[in-house]
Amino acid sequence: MSKIRPKIGLFSLIIVLTGLTSCSNSKKEEKVSSFKVTTETAKRSMDETGPIYVGQVEEQSATAVSFTSMGTLNRVFVSEGQWVKRGQLIATIDPTSAQSALASAKAQLNQALDALERMKMLHDQGSLTDIKWMEIQSQVAQAKAQYRLMEKQVSDCRLTAPVSGVIGSDVKQAGESVVPAQPVARILNIDRVKVRVSVPEQELAGIHRGSHATISVTALGNQVFHSNQIIKGVEGDLMTHTYTIYALVSNPGHQLLPGMVTNVSFPTSNADNKITLPVRSVGQSPGGQHFVWTVVNGKAHQQHVSVGEVRGNRLVITDGLKEGDVVITEGYQKVGEGSPVEG
């Protein structure tokens, strides 16, 4: 009997060691099985930005410049995007025809003035009737008016800027024919610009003349501009049921250019504290119930929530969460109820 006891002791030791090894491996496996996730702590925010609309920058005003007579452009001195000052030369048309007409008008004026001088002597001597004298004076006046008109036509062969601003995209080229009132170029006033957005009619009541607009411009690295001057359109689009809203923005550095696309929001007057989460972190069950994954004692838990309006890329949570709850915002696709997680 004494010889068997050591064998039993050795067998028991093997069992104990095996159990310890199994426990150790089990702990390692449990540690490895936890999921890496990204979390966000729920908190209330006063950042009430309201819906975001896509807008477009427009010039505050545009001035079309054109010749008053027909002709062919022989030189154009401006190009798209160029800044011009009032009185600066824009373009010229061939002045040959106008100069010829001016020379003819000058000859007629000189002839009328010479006749006036000779007839004056006869009138002073009483050899010319008053009616004939008045006729000569009328001819001189007509000749002077014709000469001034031809002078203006020659002057009008040079087109100058009536205002200061930046040249728009529609610029005529040398060699093209132009007619009166046909624009050769457009001068845009961009010292201030208008940002135009279309707002659904059911959201129009929350936007007023003194409302504040926040404008983000992608082309300028998402630079943000602000406006407190709102112009509301009075005619809606019958097809889309939207109204046009203009936000006036100061543009002293001329960074904002016509055509730039913007994101515009109008903070509402009833801003309140609400919990918001990224839209992607809120799921929906087949039955239509919304839910999020929270972390409770290091484990995933599916929490049912009620949702409100969308604010940009975030969704308002109206019920189901409280401040301080930890919500999984990335990696929630691979967890289940009770899954160990690491954030």
Short mmCIF file of C-alpha atoms in Angstrom, two decimals:
data_model
loop_
_atom_site.label_atom_id
_atom_site.label_comp_id
_atom_site.label_asym_id
_atom_site.label_seq_id
_atom_site.Cartn_x
_atom_site.Cartn_y
_atom_site.Cartn_z
CA MET A 1 0.00 0.00 0.00
CA SER A 2 2.84 2.39 0.80
CA LYS A 3 4.20 2.04 -2.74
CA ILE A 4 0.91 3.10 -4.40
CA ARG A 5 0.51 6.45 -2.53
CA PRO A 6 3.27 8.34 -4.40
CA LYS A 7 1.65 7.44 -7.76
CA ILE A 8 -1.71 8.76 -6.62
CA GLY A 9 -0.06 12.00 -5.48
CA LEU A 10 1.67 12.45 -8.82
CA PHE A 11 -1.60 11.84 -10.73
CA SER A 12 -3.41 14.40 -8.62
CA LEU A 13 -0.64 16.93 -9.26
CA ILE A 14 -0.98 16.43 -13.03
CA ILE A 15 -4.74 17.01 -12.80
CA VAL A 16 -4.22 20.22 -10.78
CA LEU A 17 -1.60 21.52 -13.22
CA THR A 18 -3.82 20.69 -16.17
CA GLY A 19 -6.71 22.56 -14.57
CA LEU A 20 -4.54 25.59 -13.93
CA THR A 21 -3.31 25.56 -17.51
CA SER A 22 -6.89 25.27 -18.77
CA CYS A 23 -7.98 28.22 -16.63
CA SER A 24 -5.03 30.26 -17.85
CA ASN A 25 -5.85 29.48 -21.48
CA SER A 26 -9.51 30.28 -20.84
CA LYS A 27 -8.57 33.71 -19.47
CA LYS A 28 -6.36 34.36 -22.48
CA GLU A 29 -9.13 33.36 -24.86
CA GLU A 30 -11.61 35.57 -22.98
CA LYS A 31 -9.24 38.53 -23.25
CA VAL A 32 -8.65 37.99 -26.96
CA SER A 33 -12.39 37.72 -27.69
CA SER A 34 -13.19 41.33 -26.65
CA PHE A 35 -14.01 43.70 -29.54
CA LYS A 36 -12.27 46.97 -30.31
CA VAL A 37 -14.81 49.78 -30.73
CA THR A 38 -14.98 53.56 -30.85
CA THR A 39 -17.28 55.22 -28.35
CA GLU A 40 -18.81 58.61 -27.62
CA THR A 41 -20.15 59.85 -24.32
CA ALA A 42 -23.68 61.17 -24.65
CA LYS A 43 -24.05 64.82 -23.71
CA ARG A 44 -26.49 67.62 -24.31
CA SER A 45 -25.47 70.45 -26.64
CA MET A 46 -26.69 73.98 -27.35
CA ASP A 47 -25.30 73.78 -30.91
CA GLU A 48 -28.61 74.21 -32.70
CA THR A 49 -27.62 74.57 -36.32
CA GLY A 50 -30.89 73.60 -37.88
CA PRO A 51 -31.23 71.93 -41.30
CA ILE A 52 -28.39 72.37 -43.77
CA TYR A 53 -29.21 73.61 -47.28
CA VAL A 54 -27.08 73.65 -50.39
CA GLY A 55 -26.59 77.21 -51.65
CA GLN A 56 -24.74 79.06 -54.37
CA VAL A 57 -22.86 82.36 -54.33
CA GLU A 58 -24.13 85.12 -56.62
CA GLU A 59 -22.90 88.65 -57.28
CA GLN A 60 -24.74 91.43 -55.49
CA SER A 61 -25.35 93.17 -58.82
CA ALA A 62 -24.20 92.93 -62.43
CA THR A 63 -23.77 95.67 -65.05
CA ALA A 64 -23.86 94.80 -68.74
CA VAL A 65 -21.60 97.02 -70.86
CA SER A 66 -22.38 97.45 -74.56
CA PHE A 67 -21.78 99.77 -77.51
CA THR A 68 -24.48 102.19 -78.66
CA SER A 69 -23.77 101.58 -82.35
CA MET A 70 -23.11 98.67 -84.66
CA GLY A 71 -19.55 97.67 -85.48
CA THR A 72 -16.80 95.08 -85.38
CA LEU A 73 -14.67 94.58 -82.31
CA ASN A 74 -11.04 95.28 -83.14
CA ARG A 75 -9.63 95.09 -79.59
CA VAL A 76 -10.82 93.73 -76.22
CA PHE A 77 -8.77 94.83 -73.22
CA VAL A 78 -10.30 92.69 -70.45
CA SER A 79 -10.69 89.00 -69.63
CA GLU A 80 -12.78 86.89 -67.29
CA GLY A 81 -11.96 87.44 -63.61
CA GLN A 82 -10.08 90.71 -64.20
CA TRP A 83 -10.71 93.55 -61.78
CA VAL A 84 -11.55 96.85 -63.51
CA LYS A 85 -12.05 100.40 -62.27
CA ARG A 86 -14.70 102.85 -63.36
CA GLY A 87 -13.61 104.61 -66.58
CA GLN A 88 -11.18 101.84 -67.59
CA LEU A 89 -11.13 100.96 -71.30
CA ILE A 90 -13.00 97.70 -72.01
CA ALA A 91 -13.03 97.36 -75.81
CA THR A 92 -13.00 99.32 -79.09
CA ILE A 93 -14.77 98.90 -82.42
CA ASP A 94 -13.54 99.96 -85.86
CA PRO A 95 -13.97 103.78 -85.95
CA THR A 96 -13.50 104.21 -89.73
CA SER A 97 -17.16 104.67 -90.56
CA ALA A 98 -17.78 106.99 -87.62
CA GLN A 99 -14.73 109.10 -88.44
CA SER A 100 -15.88 109.48 -92.05
CA ALA A 101 -19.31 110.58 -90.89
CA LEU A 102 -17.67 113.05 -88.51
CA ALA A 103 -15.56 114.54 -91.34
CA SER A 104 -18.68 114.96 -93.49
CA ALA A 105 -20.56 116.63 -90.62
CA LYS A 106 -17.64 118.99 -90.04
CA ALA A 107 -17.60 120.02 -93.70
CA GLN A 108 -21.34 120.72 -93.60
CA LEU A 109 -20.93 122.74 -90.42
CA ASN A 110 -18.13 124.82 -91.93
CA GLN A 111 -20.26 125.47 -95.02
CA ALA A 112 -23.20 126.55 -92.86
CA LEU A 113 -21.01 128.85 -90.77
CA ASP A 114 -19.55 130.45 -93.90
CA ALA A 115 -23.03 131.03 -95.31
CA LEU A 116 -24.10 132.50 -91.99
CA GLU A 117 -21.23 134.98 -92.05
CA ARG A 118 -22.03 136.16 -95.58
CA MET A 119 -25.76 136.34 -94.99
CA LYS A 120 -25.22 138.33 -91.82
CA MET A 121 -23.67 141.15 -93.82
CA LEU A 122 -26.67 141.20 -96.16
CA HIS A 123 -29.08 141.06 -93.24
CA ASP A 124 -27.32 143.97 -91.51
CA GLN A 125 -27.59 146.00 -94.74
CA GLY A 126 -31.30 145.22 -94.98
CA SER A 127 -30.89 143.21 -98.19
CA LEU A 128 -32.01 139.92 -96.57
CA THR A 129 -35.45 139.24 -95.23
CA ASP A 130 -35.93 138.10 -91.65
CA ILE A 131 -37.44 134.80 -92.82
CA LYS A 132 -34.35 134.00 -94.91
CA TRP A 133 -32.08 135.00 -92.02
CA MET A 134 -33.93 132.64 -89.64
CA GLU A 135 -33.62 129.86 -92.21
CA ILE A 136 -29.83 130.30 -92.38
CA GLN A 137 -29.55 130.26 -88.56
CA SER A 138 -31.64 127.07 -88.43
CA GLN A 139 -29.32 125.38 -90.94
CA VAL A 140 -26.31 126.27 -88.79
CA ALA A 141 -27.98 124.86 -85.67
CA GLN A 142 -28.78 121.60 -87.50
CA ALA A 143 -25.19 121.33 -88.75
CA LYS A 144 -23.86 121.83 -85.21
CA ALA A 145 -26.21 119.16 -83.82
CA GLN A 146 -25.17 116.73 -86.54
CA TYR A 147 -21.50 117.39 -85.83
CA ARG A 148 -21.97 116.76 -82.08
CA LEU A 149 -23.81 113.52 -82.88
CA MET A 150 -20.96 112.33 -85.09
CA GLU A 151 -18.44 113.29 -82.41
CA LYS A 152 -20.32 111.11 -79.95
CA GLN A 153 -20.35 108.21 -82.40
CA VAL A 154 -16.57 108.40 -82.72
CA SER A 155 -16.27 108.59 -78.92
CA ASP A 156 -18.63 105.63 -78.57
CA CYS A 157 -16.21 103.46 -80.51
CA ARG A 158 -14.36 103.24 -77.19
CA LEU A 159 -16.23 101.31 -74.47
CA THR A 160 -15.30 102.14 -70.87
CA ALA A 161 -16.40 100.62 -67.56
CA PRO A 162 -19.32 102.53 -66.00
CA VAL A 163 -18.64 100.95 -62.58
CA SER A 164 -15.85 99.14 -60.77
CA GLY A 165 -15.96 95.38 -60.35
CA VAL A 166 -14.78 92.03 -61.69
CA ILE A 167 -15.34 90.88 -65.27
CA GLY A 168 -17.77 87.95 -65.62
CA SER A 169 -17.51 84.95 -67.90
CA ASP A 170 -19.41 86.27 -70.95
CA VAL A 171 -16.75 88.32 -72.76
CA LYS A 172 -16.85 88.98 -76.52
CA GLN A 173 -13.75 88.38 -78.61
CA ALA A 174 -11.97 90.62 -81.13
CA GLY A 175 -13.38 90.22 -84.64
CA GLU A 176 -16.97 89.64 -83.53
CA SER A 177 -19.73 91.92 -84.74
CA VAL A 178 -21.75 93.79 -82.15
CA VAL A 179 -25.04 95.65 -82.26
CA PRO A 180 -26.43 98.29 -79.90
CA ALA A 181 -27.41 96.96 -76.43
CA GLN A 182 -25.62 93.63 -77.03
CA PRO A 183 -23.38 93.05 -73.95
CA VAL A 184 -19.68 92.86 -74.63
CA ALA A 185 -18.95 91.98 -70.99
CA ARG A 186 -20.61 91.97 -67.57
CA ILE A 187 -19.08 93.74 -64.57
CA LEU A 188 -19.93 92.02 -61.30
CA ASN A 189 -20.09 93.79 -57.96
CA ILE A 190 -18.74 91.31 -55.39
CA ASP A 191 -17.88 93.68 -52.55
CA ARG A 192 -20.91 91.96 -51.07
CA VAL A 193 -22.40 88.75 -52.41
CA LYS A 194 -25.73 86.93 -52.15
CA VAL A 195 -25.90 83.27 -51.16
CA ARG A 196 -29.04 81.77 -52.71
CA VAL A 197 -30.76 78.74 -51.18
CA SER A 198 -34.12 77.04 -51.74
CA VAL A 199 -36.07 76.36 -48.55
CA PRO A 200 -39.12 74.05 -48.30
CA GLU A 201 -42.28 76.00 -47.57
CA GLN A 202 -42.91 74.13 -44.29
CA GLU A 203 -39.53 75.39 -42.96
CA LEU A 204 -39.93 78.97 -44.16
CA ALA A 205 -41.67 80.24 -41.02
CA GLY A 206 -38.55 79.73 -38.92
CA ILE A 207 -36.45 82.06 -41.10
CA HIS A 208 -36.86 85.81 -40.69
CA ARG A 209 -35.27 88.98 -42.07
CA GLY A 210 -33.01 89.24 -39.01
CA SER A 211 -32.19 85.52 -38.83
CA HIS A 212 -28.56 84.44 -38.60
CA ALA A 213 -27.09 82.31 -41.39
CA THR A 214 -23.93 80.22 -41.12
CA ILE A 215 -22.29 79.58 -44.48
CA SER A 216 -19.55 77.01 -45.12
CA VAL A 217 -17.68 77.08 -48.45
CA THR A 218 -16.02 73.85 -49.60
CA ALA A 219 -13.89 75.60 -52.25
CA LEU A 220 -12.27 77.70 -49.50
CA GLY A 221 -11.40 74.78 -47.23
CA ASN A 222 -14.79 74.83 -45.47
CA GLN A 223 -14.20 78.41 -44.34
CA VAL A 224 -17.22 79.75 -42.47
CA PHE A 225 -18.96 83.07 -43.16
CA HIS A 226 -21.88 84.67 -41.33
CA SER A 227 -24.84 86.80 -42.35
CA ASN A 228 -27.54 88.67 -40.45
CA GLN A 229 -29.21 90.08 -43.56
CA ILE A 230 -31.79 87.72 -45.02
CA ILE A 231 -34.02 88.41 -48.03
CA LYS A 232 -37.02 86.11 -48.43
CA GLY A 233 -38.56 85.44 -51.81
CA VAL A 234 -42.29 86.09 -52.14
CA GLU A 235 -43.06 83.61 -54.94
CA GLY A 236 -42.73 79.88 -54.40
CA ASP A 237 -41.88 77.20 -56.93
CA LEU A 238 -45.11 75.39 -57.81
CA MET A 239 -43.28 72.17 -58.66
CA THR A 240 -40.92 71.86 -55.67
CA HIS A 241 -42.89 73.92 -53.11
CA THR A 242 -39.76 75.83 -52.14
CA TYR A 243 -38.96 79.51 -51.66
CA THR A 244 -35.74 81.33 -52.49
CA ILE A 245 -33.78 82.82 -49.60
CA TYR A 246 -30.83 85.19 -50.06
CA ALA A 247 -28.20 85.69 -47.36
CA LEU A 248 -26.11 88.85 -47.89
CA VAL A 249 -22.44 88.41 -46.98
CA SER A 250 -19.68 91.03 -46.82
CA ASN A 251 -16.80 90.07 -49.10
CA PRO A 252 -13.99 92.62 -48.60
CA GLY A 253 -11.23 90.22 -49.69
CA HIS A 254 -13.25 89.02 -52.70
CA GLN A 255 -12.75 85.40 -51.59
CA LEU A 256 -16.34 84.50 -52.36
CA LEU A 257 -16.82 84.21 -56.11
CA PRO A 258 -20.06 83.75 -58.06
CA GLY A 259 -20.86 80.08 -58.63
CA MET A 260 -19.23 78.72 -55.48
CA VAL A 261 -21.29 75.99 -53.77
CA THR A 262 -22.02 76.43 -50.05
CA ASN A 263 -23.67 74.71 -47.11
CA VAL A 264 -26.06 77.06 -45.33
CA SER A 265 -27.81 76.65 -41.99
CA PHE A 266 -30.21 78.96 -40.15
CA PRO A 267 -30.03 78.40 -36.37
CA THR A 268 -33.55 78.31 -34.99
CA SER A 269 -34.80 80.60 -32.26
CA ASN A 270 -35.94 77.71 -30.05
CA ALA A 271 -32.54 76.19 -29.49
CA ASP A 272 -32.58 73.67 -26.65
CA ASN A 273 -30.39 71.09 -24.96
CA LYS A 274 -30.65 67.80 -26.81
CA ILE A 275 -28.46 64.73 -27.06
CA THR A 276 -27.26 64.07 -30.60
CA LEU A 277 -25.35 61.12 -32.07
CA PRO A 278 -23.84 60.40 -35.47
CA VAL A 279 -26.58 59.17 -37.80
CA ARG A 280 -24.58 56.04 -38.65
CA SER A 281 -24.53 54.88 -35.01
CA VAL A 282 -28.33 54.62 -34.77
CA GLY A 283 -29.81 51.36 -36.03
CA GLN A 284 -33.37 50.29 -36.73
CA SER A 285 -34.92 46.90 -36.07
CA PRO A 286 -37.24 45.14 -38.57
CA GLY A 287 -40.14 46.34 -36.42
CA GLY A 288 -39.10 49.97 -36.87
CA GLN A 289 -37.66 50.47 -33.37
CA HIS A 290 -34.49 52.58 -33.24
CA PHE A 291 -31.60 51.46 -31.08
CA VAL A 292 -27.96 52.13 -30.25
CA TRP A 293 -25.25 49.99 -28.72
CA THR A 294 -24.03 51.19 -25.35
CA VAL A 295 -21.21 49.99 -23.11
CA VAL A 296 -22.29 48.81 -19.64
CA ASN A 297 -19.60 47.36 -17.35
CA GLY A 298 -17.35 46.66 -20.31
CA LYS A 299 -20.02 44.82 -22.29
CA ALA A 300 -22.22 45.76 -25.25
CA HIS A 301 -25.89 46.43 -24.58
CA GLN A 302 -28.59 47.19 -27.12
CA GLN A 303 -30.50 50.27 -25.94
CA HIS A 304 -33.81 51.27 -27.54
CA VAL A 305 -34.12 55.01 -28.24
CA SER A 306 -36.52 57.52 -29.73
CA VAL A 307 -35.18 59.90 -32.38
CA GLY A 308 -35.99 63.41 -33.60
CA GLU A 309 -34.79 65.63 -36.42
CA VAL A 310 -31.54 65.35 -38.34
CA ARG A 311 -28.94 68.09 -37.76
CA GLY A 312 -26.31 67.82 -40.42
CA ASN A 313 -24.74 64.37 -39.97
CA ARG A 314 -26.15 63.92 -36.46
CA LEU A 315 -29.50 62.67 -35.18
CA VAL A 316 -31.36 64.04 -32.15
CA ILE A 317 -32.09 61.43 -29.45
CA THR A 318 -35.32 62.41 -27.70
CA ASP A 319 -35.58 59.46 -25.30
CA GLY A 320 -33.68 56.37 -24.16
CA LEU A 321 -30.31 57.95 -23.32
CA LYS A 322 -29.03 60.17 -20.57
CA GLU A 323 -25.90 62.25 -20.22
CA GLY A 324 -22.88 60.11 -19.45
CA ASP A 325 -24.04 57.00 -21.32
CA VAL A 326 -21.27 55.53 -23.44
CA VAL A 327 -22.40 54.81 -27.00
CA ILE A 328 -20.55 52.73 -29.58
CA THR A 329 -20.18 54.83 -32.75
CA GLU A 330 -17.82 52.58 -34.73
CA GLY A 331 -17.44 48.80 -34.61
CA TYR A 332 -21.02 48.19 -33.47
CA GLN A 333 -21.62 45.89 -36.46
CA LYS A 334 -19.56 43.08 -34.92
CA VAL A 335 -20.95 43.09 -31.36
CA GLY A 336 -23.91 41.36 -29.81
CA GLU A 337 -25.72 41.57 -26.48
CA GLY A 338 -23.16 41.04 -23.71
CA SER A 339 -20.12 41.07 -26.00
CA PRO A 340 -17.00 42.29 -24.15
CA VAL A 341 -15.74 45.49 -25.75
CA GLU A 342 -12.73 47.76 -25.45
CA GLY A 343 -13.08 51.44 -26.34
#
